[in-house]
XYZ file of N, CA and C in Angstrom:
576
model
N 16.254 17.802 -13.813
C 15.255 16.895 -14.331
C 15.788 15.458 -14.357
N 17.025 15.187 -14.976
C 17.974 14.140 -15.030
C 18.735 13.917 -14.467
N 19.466 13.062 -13.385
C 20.683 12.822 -12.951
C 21.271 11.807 -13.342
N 22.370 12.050 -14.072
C 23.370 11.168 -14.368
C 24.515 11.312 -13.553
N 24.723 10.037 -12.938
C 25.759 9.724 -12.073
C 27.148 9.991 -12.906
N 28.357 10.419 -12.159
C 29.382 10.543 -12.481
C 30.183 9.301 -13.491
N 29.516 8.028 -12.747
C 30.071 6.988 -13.194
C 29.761 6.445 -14.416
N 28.391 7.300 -14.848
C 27.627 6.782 -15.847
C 27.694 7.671 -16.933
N 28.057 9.078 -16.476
C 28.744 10.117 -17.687
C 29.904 9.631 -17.990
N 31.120 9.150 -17.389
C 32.399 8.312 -18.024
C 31.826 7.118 -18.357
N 31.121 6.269 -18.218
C 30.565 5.658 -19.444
C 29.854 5.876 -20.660
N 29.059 6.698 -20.795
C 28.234 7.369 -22.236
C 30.117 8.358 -23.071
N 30.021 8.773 -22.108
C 31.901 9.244 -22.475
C 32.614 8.213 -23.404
N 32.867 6.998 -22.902
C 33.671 6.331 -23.194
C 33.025 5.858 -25.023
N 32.005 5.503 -24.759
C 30.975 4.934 -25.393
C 30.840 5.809 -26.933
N 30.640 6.921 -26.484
C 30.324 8.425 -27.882
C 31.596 8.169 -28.575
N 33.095 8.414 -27.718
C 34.151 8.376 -27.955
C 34.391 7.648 -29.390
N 33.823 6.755 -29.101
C 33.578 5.320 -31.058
C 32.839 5.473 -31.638
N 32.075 6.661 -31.547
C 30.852 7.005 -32.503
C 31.173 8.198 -33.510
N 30.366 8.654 -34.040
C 31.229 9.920 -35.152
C 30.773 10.849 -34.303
N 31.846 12.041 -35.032
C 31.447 13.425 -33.976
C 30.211 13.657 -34.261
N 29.573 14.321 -32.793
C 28.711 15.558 -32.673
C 27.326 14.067 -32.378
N 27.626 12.780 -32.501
C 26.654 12.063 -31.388
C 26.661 12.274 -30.153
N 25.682 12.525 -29.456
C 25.233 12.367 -27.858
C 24.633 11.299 -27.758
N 23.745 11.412 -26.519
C 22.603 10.373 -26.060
C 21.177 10.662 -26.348
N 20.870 10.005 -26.254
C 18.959 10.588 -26.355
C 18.426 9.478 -24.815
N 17.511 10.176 -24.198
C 17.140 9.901 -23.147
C 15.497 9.669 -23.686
N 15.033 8.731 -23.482
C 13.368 8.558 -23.813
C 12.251 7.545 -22.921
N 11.222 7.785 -23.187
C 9.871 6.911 -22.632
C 8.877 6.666 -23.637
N 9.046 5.301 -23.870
C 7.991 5.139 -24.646
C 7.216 4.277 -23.806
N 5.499 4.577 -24.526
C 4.384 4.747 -23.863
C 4.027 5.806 -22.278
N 4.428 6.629 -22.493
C 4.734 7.640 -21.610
C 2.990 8.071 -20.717
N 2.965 7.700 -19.447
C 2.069 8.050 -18.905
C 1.137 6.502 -18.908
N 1.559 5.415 -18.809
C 0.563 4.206 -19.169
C 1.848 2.835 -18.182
N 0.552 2.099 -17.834
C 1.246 0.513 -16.860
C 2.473 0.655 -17.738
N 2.340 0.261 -19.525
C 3.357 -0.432 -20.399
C 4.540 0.761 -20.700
N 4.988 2.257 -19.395
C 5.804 3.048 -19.951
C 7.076 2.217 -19.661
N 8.040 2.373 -20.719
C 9.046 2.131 -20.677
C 9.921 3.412 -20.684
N 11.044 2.975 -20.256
C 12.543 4.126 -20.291
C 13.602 3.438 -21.275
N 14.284 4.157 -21.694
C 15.574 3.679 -22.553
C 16.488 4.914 -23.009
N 17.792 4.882 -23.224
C 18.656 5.082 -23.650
C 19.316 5.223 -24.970
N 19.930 5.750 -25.843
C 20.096 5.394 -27.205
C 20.920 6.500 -27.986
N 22.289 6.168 -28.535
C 22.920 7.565 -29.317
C 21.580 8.459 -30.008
N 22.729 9.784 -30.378
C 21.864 10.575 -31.089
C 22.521 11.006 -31.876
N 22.660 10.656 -33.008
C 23.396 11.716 -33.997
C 23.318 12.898 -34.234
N 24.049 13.574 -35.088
C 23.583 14.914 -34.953
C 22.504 15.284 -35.980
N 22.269 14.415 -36.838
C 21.168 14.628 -37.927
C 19.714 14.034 -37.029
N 19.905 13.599 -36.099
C 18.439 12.818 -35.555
C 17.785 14.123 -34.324
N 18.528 14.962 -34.212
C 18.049 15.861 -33.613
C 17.073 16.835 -33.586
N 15.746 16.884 -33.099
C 14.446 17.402 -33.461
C 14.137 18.840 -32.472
N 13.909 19.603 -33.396
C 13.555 20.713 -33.057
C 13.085 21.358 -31.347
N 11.531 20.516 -30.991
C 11.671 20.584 -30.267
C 12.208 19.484 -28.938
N 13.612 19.174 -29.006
C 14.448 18.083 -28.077
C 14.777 19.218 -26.947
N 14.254 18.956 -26.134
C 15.911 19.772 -24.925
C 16.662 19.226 -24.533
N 18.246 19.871 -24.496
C 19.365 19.571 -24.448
C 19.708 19.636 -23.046
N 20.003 18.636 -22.249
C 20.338 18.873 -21.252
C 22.248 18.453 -21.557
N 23.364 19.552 -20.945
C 24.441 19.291 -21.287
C 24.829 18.601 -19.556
N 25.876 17.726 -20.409
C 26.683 16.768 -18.635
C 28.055 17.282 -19.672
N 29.036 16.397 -19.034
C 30.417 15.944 -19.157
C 31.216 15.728 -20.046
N 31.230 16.429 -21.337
C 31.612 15.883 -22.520
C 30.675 15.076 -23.618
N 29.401 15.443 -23.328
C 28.131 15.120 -23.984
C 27.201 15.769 -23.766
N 25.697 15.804 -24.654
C 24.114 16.133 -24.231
C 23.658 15.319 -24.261
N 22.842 15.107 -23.144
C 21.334 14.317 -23.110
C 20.503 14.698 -24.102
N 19.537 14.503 -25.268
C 19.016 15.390 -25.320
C 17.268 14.096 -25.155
N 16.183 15.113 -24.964
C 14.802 14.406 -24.362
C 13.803 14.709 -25.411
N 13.022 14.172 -25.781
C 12.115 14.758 -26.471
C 10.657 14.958 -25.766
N 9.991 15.859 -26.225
C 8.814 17.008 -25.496
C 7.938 15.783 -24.960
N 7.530 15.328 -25.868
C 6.595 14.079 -24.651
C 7.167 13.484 -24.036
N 8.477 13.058 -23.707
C 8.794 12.301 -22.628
C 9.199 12.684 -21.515
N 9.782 14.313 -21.384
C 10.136 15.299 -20.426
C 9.343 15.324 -19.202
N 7.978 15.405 -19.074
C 7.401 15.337 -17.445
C 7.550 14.045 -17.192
N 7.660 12.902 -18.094
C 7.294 11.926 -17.330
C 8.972 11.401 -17.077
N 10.063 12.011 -17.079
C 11.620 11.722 -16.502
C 12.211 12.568 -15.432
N 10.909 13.546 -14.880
C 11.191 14.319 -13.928
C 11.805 13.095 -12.208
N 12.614 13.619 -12.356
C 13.760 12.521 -11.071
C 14.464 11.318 -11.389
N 14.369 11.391 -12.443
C 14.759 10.218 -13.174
C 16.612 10.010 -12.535
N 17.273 8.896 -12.980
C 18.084 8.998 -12.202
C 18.597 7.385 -13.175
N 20.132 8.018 -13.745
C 20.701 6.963 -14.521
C 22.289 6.634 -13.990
N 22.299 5.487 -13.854
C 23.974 4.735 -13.002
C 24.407 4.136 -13.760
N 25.854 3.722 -13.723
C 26.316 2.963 -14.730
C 26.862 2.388 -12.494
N 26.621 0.971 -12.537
C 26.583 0.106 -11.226
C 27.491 -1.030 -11.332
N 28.286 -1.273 -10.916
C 29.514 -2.277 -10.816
C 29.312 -3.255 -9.468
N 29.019 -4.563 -10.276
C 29.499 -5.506 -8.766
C 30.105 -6.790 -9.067
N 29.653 -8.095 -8.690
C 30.455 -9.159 -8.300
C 30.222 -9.533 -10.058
N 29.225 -9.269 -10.611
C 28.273 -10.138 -11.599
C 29.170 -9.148 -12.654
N 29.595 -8.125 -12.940
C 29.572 -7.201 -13.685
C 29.147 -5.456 -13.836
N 29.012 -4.961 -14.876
C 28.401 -3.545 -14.955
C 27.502 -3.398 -15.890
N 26.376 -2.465 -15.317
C 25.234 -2.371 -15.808
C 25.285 -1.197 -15.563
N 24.170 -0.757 -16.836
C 23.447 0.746 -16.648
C 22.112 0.555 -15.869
N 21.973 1.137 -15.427
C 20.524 1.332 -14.707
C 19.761 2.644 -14.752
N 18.683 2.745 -14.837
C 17.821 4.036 -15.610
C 16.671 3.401 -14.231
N 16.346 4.549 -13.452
C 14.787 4.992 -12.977
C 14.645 5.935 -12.848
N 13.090 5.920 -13.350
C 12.451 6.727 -13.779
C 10.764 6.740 -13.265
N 10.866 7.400 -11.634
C 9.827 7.238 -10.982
C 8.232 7.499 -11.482
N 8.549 8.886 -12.226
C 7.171 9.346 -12.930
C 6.710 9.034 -14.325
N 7.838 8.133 -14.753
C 7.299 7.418 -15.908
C 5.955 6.763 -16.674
N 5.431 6.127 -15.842
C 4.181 5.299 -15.889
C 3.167 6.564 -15.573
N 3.178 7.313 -14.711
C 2.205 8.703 -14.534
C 2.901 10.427 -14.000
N 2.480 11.083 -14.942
C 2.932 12.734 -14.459
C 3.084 12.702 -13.493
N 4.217 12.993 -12.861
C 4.437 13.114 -11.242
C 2.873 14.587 -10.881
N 2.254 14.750 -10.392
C 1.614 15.540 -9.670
C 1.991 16.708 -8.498
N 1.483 17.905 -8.943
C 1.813 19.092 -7.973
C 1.534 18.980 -6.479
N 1.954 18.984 -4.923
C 1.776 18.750 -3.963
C 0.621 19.780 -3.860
N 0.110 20.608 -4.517
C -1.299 21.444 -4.378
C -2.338 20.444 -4.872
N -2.346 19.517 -5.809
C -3.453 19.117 -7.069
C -4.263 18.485 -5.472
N -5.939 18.090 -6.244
C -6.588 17.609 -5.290
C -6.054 16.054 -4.899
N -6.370 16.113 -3.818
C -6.211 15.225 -3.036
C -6.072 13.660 -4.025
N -7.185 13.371 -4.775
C -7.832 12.309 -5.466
C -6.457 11.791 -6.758
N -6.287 13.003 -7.018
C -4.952 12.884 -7.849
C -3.643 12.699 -7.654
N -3.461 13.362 -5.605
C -1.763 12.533 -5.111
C -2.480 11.932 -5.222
N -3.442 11.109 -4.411
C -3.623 10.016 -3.937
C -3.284 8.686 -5.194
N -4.112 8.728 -6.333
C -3.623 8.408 -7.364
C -2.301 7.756 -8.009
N -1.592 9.546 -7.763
C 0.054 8.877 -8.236
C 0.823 8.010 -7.176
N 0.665 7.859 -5.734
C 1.261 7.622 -5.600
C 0.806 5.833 -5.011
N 0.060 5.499 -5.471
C -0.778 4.359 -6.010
C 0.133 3.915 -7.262
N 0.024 4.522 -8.917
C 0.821 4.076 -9.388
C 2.443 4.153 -9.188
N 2.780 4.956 -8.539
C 4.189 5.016 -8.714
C 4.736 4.350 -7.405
N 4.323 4.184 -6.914
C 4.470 3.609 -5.075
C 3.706 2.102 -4.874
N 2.606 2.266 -4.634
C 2.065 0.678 -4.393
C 2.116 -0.436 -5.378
N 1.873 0.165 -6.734
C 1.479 -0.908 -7.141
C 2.941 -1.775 -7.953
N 4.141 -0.704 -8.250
C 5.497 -1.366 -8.254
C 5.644 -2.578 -7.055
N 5.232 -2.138 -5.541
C 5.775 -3.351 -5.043
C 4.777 -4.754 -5.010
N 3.498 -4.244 -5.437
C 2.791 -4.903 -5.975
C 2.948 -5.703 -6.529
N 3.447 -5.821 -8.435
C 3.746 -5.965 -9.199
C 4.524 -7.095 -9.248
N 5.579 -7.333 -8.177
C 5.972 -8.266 -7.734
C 5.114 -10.052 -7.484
N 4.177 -9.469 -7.548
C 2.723 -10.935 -7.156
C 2.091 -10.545 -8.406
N 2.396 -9.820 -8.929
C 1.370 -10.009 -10.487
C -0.159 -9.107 -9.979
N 0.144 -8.326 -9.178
C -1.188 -7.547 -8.979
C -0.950 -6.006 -8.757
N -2.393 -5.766 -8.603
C -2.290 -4.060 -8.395
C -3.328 -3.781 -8.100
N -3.041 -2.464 -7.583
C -5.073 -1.632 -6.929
C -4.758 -0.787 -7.913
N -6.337 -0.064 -8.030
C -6.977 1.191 -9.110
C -7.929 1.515 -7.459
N -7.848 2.660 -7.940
C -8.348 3.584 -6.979
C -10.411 3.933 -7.357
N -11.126 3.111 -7.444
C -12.272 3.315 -7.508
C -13.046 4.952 -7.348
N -13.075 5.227 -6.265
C -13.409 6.024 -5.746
C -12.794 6.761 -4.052
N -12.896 7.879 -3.970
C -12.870 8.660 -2.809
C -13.690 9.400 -2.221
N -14.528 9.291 -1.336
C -15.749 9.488 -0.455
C -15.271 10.833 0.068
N -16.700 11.651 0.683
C -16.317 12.993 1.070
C -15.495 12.563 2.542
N -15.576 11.641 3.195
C -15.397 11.628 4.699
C -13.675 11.162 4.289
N -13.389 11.497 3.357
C -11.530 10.634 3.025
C -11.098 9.909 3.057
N -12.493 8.567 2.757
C -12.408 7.127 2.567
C -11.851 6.577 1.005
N -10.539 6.280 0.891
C -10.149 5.977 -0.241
C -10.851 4.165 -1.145
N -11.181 4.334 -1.561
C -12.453 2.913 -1.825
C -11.199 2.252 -3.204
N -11.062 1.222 -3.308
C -9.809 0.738 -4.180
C -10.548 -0.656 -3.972
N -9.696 -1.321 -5.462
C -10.074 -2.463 -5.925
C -8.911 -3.385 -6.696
N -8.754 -4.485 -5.913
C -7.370 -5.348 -6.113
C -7.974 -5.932 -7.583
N -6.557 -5.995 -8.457
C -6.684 -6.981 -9.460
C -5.430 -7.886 -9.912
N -5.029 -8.619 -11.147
C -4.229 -9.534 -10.938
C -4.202 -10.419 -10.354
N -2.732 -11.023 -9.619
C -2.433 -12.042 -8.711
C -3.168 -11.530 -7.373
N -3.033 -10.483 -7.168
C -3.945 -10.104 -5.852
C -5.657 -10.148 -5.221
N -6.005 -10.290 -6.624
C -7.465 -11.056 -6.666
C -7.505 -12.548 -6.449
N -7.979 -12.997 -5.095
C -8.275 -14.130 -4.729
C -7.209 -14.381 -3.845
N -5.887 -13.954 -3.636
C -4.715 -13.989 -2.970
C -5.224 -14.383 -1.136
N -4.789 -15.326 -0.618
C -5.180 -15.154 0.762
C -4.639 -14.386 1.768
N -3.135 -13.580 1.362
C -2.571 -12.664 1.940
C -3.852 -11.252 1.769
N -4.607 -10.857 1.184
C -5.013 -9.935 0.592
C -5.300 -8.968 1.328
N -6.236 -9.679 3.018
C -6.254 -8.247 3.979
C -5.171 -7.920 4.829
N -3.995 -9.082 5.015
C -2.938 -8.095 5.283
C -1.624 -7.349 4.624
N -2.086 -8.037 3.343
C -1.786 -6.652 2.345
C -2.499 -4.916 2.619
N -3.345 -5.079 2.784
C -4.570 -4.188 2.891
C -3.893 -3.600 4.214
N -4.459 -3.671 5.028
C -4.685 -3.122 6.483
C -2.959 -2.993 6.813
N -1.598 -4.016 6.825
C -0.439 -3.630 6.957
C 0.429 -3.110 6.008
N -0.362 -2.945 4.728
C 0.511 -2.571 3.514
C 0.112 -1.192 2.744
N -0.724 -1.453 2.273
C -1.547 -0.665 1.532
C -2.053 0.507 2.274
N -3.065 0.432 3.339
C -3.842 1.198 4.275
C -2.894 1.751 4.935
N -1.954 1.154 5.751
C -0.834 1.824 6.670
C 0.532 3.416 5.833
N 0.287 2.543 4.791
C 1.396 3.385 3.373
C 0.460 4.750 3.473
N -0.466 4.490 2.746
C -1.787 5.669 2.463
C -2.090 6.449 3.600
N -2.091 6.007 4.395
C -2.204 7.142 5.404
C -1.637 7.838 6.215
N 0.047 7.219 6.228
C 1.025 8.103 6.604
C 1.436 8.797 5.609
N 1.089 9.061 4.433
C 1.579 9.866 3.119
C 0.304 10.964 3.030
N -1.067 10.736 3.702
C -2.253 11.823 3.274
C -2.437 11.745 4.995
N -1.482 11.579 5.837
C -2.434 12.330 7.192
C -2.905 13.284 7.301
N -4.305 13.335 7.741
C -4.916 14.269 7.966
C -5.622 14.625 6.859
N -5.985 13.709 6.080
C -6.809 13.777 4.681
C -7.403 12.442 4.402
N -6.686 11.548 4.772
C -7.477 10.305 4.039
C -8.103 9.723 5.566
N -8.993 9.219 5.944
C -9.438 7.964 6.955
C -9.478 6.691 6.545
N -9.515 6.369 5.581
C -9.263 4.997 5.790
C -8.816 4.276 4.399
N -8.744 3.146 3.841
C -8.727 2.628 3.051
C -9.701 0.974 3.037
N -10.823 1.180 1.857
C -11.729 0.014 1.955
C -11.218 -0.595 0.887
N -11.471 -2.227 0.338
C -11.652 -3.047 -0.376
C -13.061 -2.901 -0.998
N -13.412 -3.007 -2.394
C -14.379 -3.351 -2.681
C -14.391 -4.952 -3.863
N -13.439 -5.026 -3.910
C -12.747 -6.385 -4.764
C -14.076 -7.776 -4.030
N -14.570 -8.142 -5.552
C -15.015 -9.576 -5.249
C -14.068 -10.352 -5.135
N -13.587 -11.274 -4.368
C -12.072 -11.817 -4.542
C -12.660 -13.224 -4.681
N -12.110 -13.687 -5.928
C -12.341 -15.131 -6.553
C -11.277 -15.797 -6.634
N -11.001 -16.528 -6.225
C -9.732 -17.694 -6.081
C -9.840 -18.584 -7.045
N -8.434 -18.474 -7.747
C -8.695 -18.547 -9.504
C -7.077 -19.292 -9.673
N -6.353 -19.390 -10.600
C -5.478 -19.515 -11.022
C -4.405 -18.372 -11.148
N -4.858 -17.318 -11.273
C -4.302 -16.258 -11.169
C -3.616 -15.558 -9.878
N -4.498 -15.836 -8.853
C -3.961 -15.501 -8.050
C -2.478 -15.785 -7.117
N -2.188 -15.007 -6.343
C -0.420 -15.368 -5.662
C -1.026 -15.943 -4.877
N -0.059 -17.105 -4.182
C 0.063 -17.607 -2.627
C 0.997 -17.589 -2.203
C-alpha cells in the first residue's frame, strides 16, 4: 500500500531514535477524496494509537494509517531525497485527491480518475482544470475548462495535443473523442 524508501526508513529511524519508546509514524490525508486532499507525516505515540489504525511494519518502526485515509494512499510512495540544496522528505500520494478506481468500474469513472489524478495536476500548474461534464453513448467524453484555463489562448492546443491525445491513448477503443463545451471568457484569470 506504502512504500517507504530505504533512505527514508533510516531517516524516520534516526528521527524515533529521540523520541520516547514505542513512538512510530502515523501516515495520513486530510481531506481525503477532495481538490484540497492533503498528505502528511507525523510521530505516533503509543497512547495516540486508535483501534481501528493499520499497522504497516518497515525497519525498526510502524507506519501506522488510519481507516479513512487507507484507499486514498494506495501507491503512495515516501523518500527522504538528497541534493545540491539539501534533504527533504517527499510523500506522493497519487490517489489522494480521488479513490484510485478498479480497471473493471465503468468506463465514466476511469475516465474520471484519471482526469483528477493525471490531467488536471499538470494542469494545475496554469491555475486550471477540466471536470468531466458528461459522456455520450458514441464515447464522446464532453469536459469543461475552468480556472486559468478559461479564456487561456493556448486552450485548443491544450485540448486536441494535451488533453484529447492523453485520453485516448489511456481508453483506446472506448473513448472517440474529446469535446470542449467551456464558454471561454478572457478575464483576468486566465494563463498566457
Amino acid at each position: 500500500m506504502i512504500t517507504i524508501t530505504e533512505a527514508a526508513q533510516s531517516h524516520f529511524k534516526k528521527l524515533l531514535e529521540q523520541q520516547p519508546e514505542g513512538t512510530n509514524i502515523r501516515v495520513f490525508v486530510i481531506n481525503p477524496g477532495t481538490p484540497q486532499a492533503e498528505c502528511g507525516v507525523s510521530y505516533c505515540p503509543s497512547d495516540a494509537v486508535e483501534e481501528d489504525d493499520t499497522t504497516l511494519p518497515f525497519n525498526g518502526f510502524d507506519a501506522l494509517v488510519d481507516a479513512k485515509s487507507i484507499p486514498f494512499l494506495e501507491e503512495a510512495l515516501i523518500d527522504y531525497v538528497t541534493d545540491q540544496l539539501g534533504s527533504q522528505l517527499t510523500l506522493k500520494a497519487p490517489n489522494a485527491k480521488m479513490r484510485k478506481v478498479a480497471d473493471d468500474a465503468p468506463l465514466k469513472e476511469r475516465l474520471d480518475y484519471v482526469i483528477q489524478s493525471q490531467v488536471n495536476p499538470q494542469l494545475a500548474s496554469h491555475g486550471g482544470y477540466i471536470t468531466l461534464v458528461e459522456l455520450t453513448d458514441d464515447g464522446v467524453a464532453v469536459i469543461q475548462f475552468g480556472g486559468g484555463c478559461n479564456g487561456c489562448s493556448m486552450v485548443d492546443v491544450t485540448l486536441k495535443d494535451g488533453i484529447e491525445k492523453q485520453l485516448l491513448e489511456a481508453f483506446a477503443n472506448e473513448l472517440t473523442a474529446v469535446k470542449d463545451v467551456t464558454e471561454h471568457q478572457h478575464g483576468e484569470h486566465s494563463f498566457y
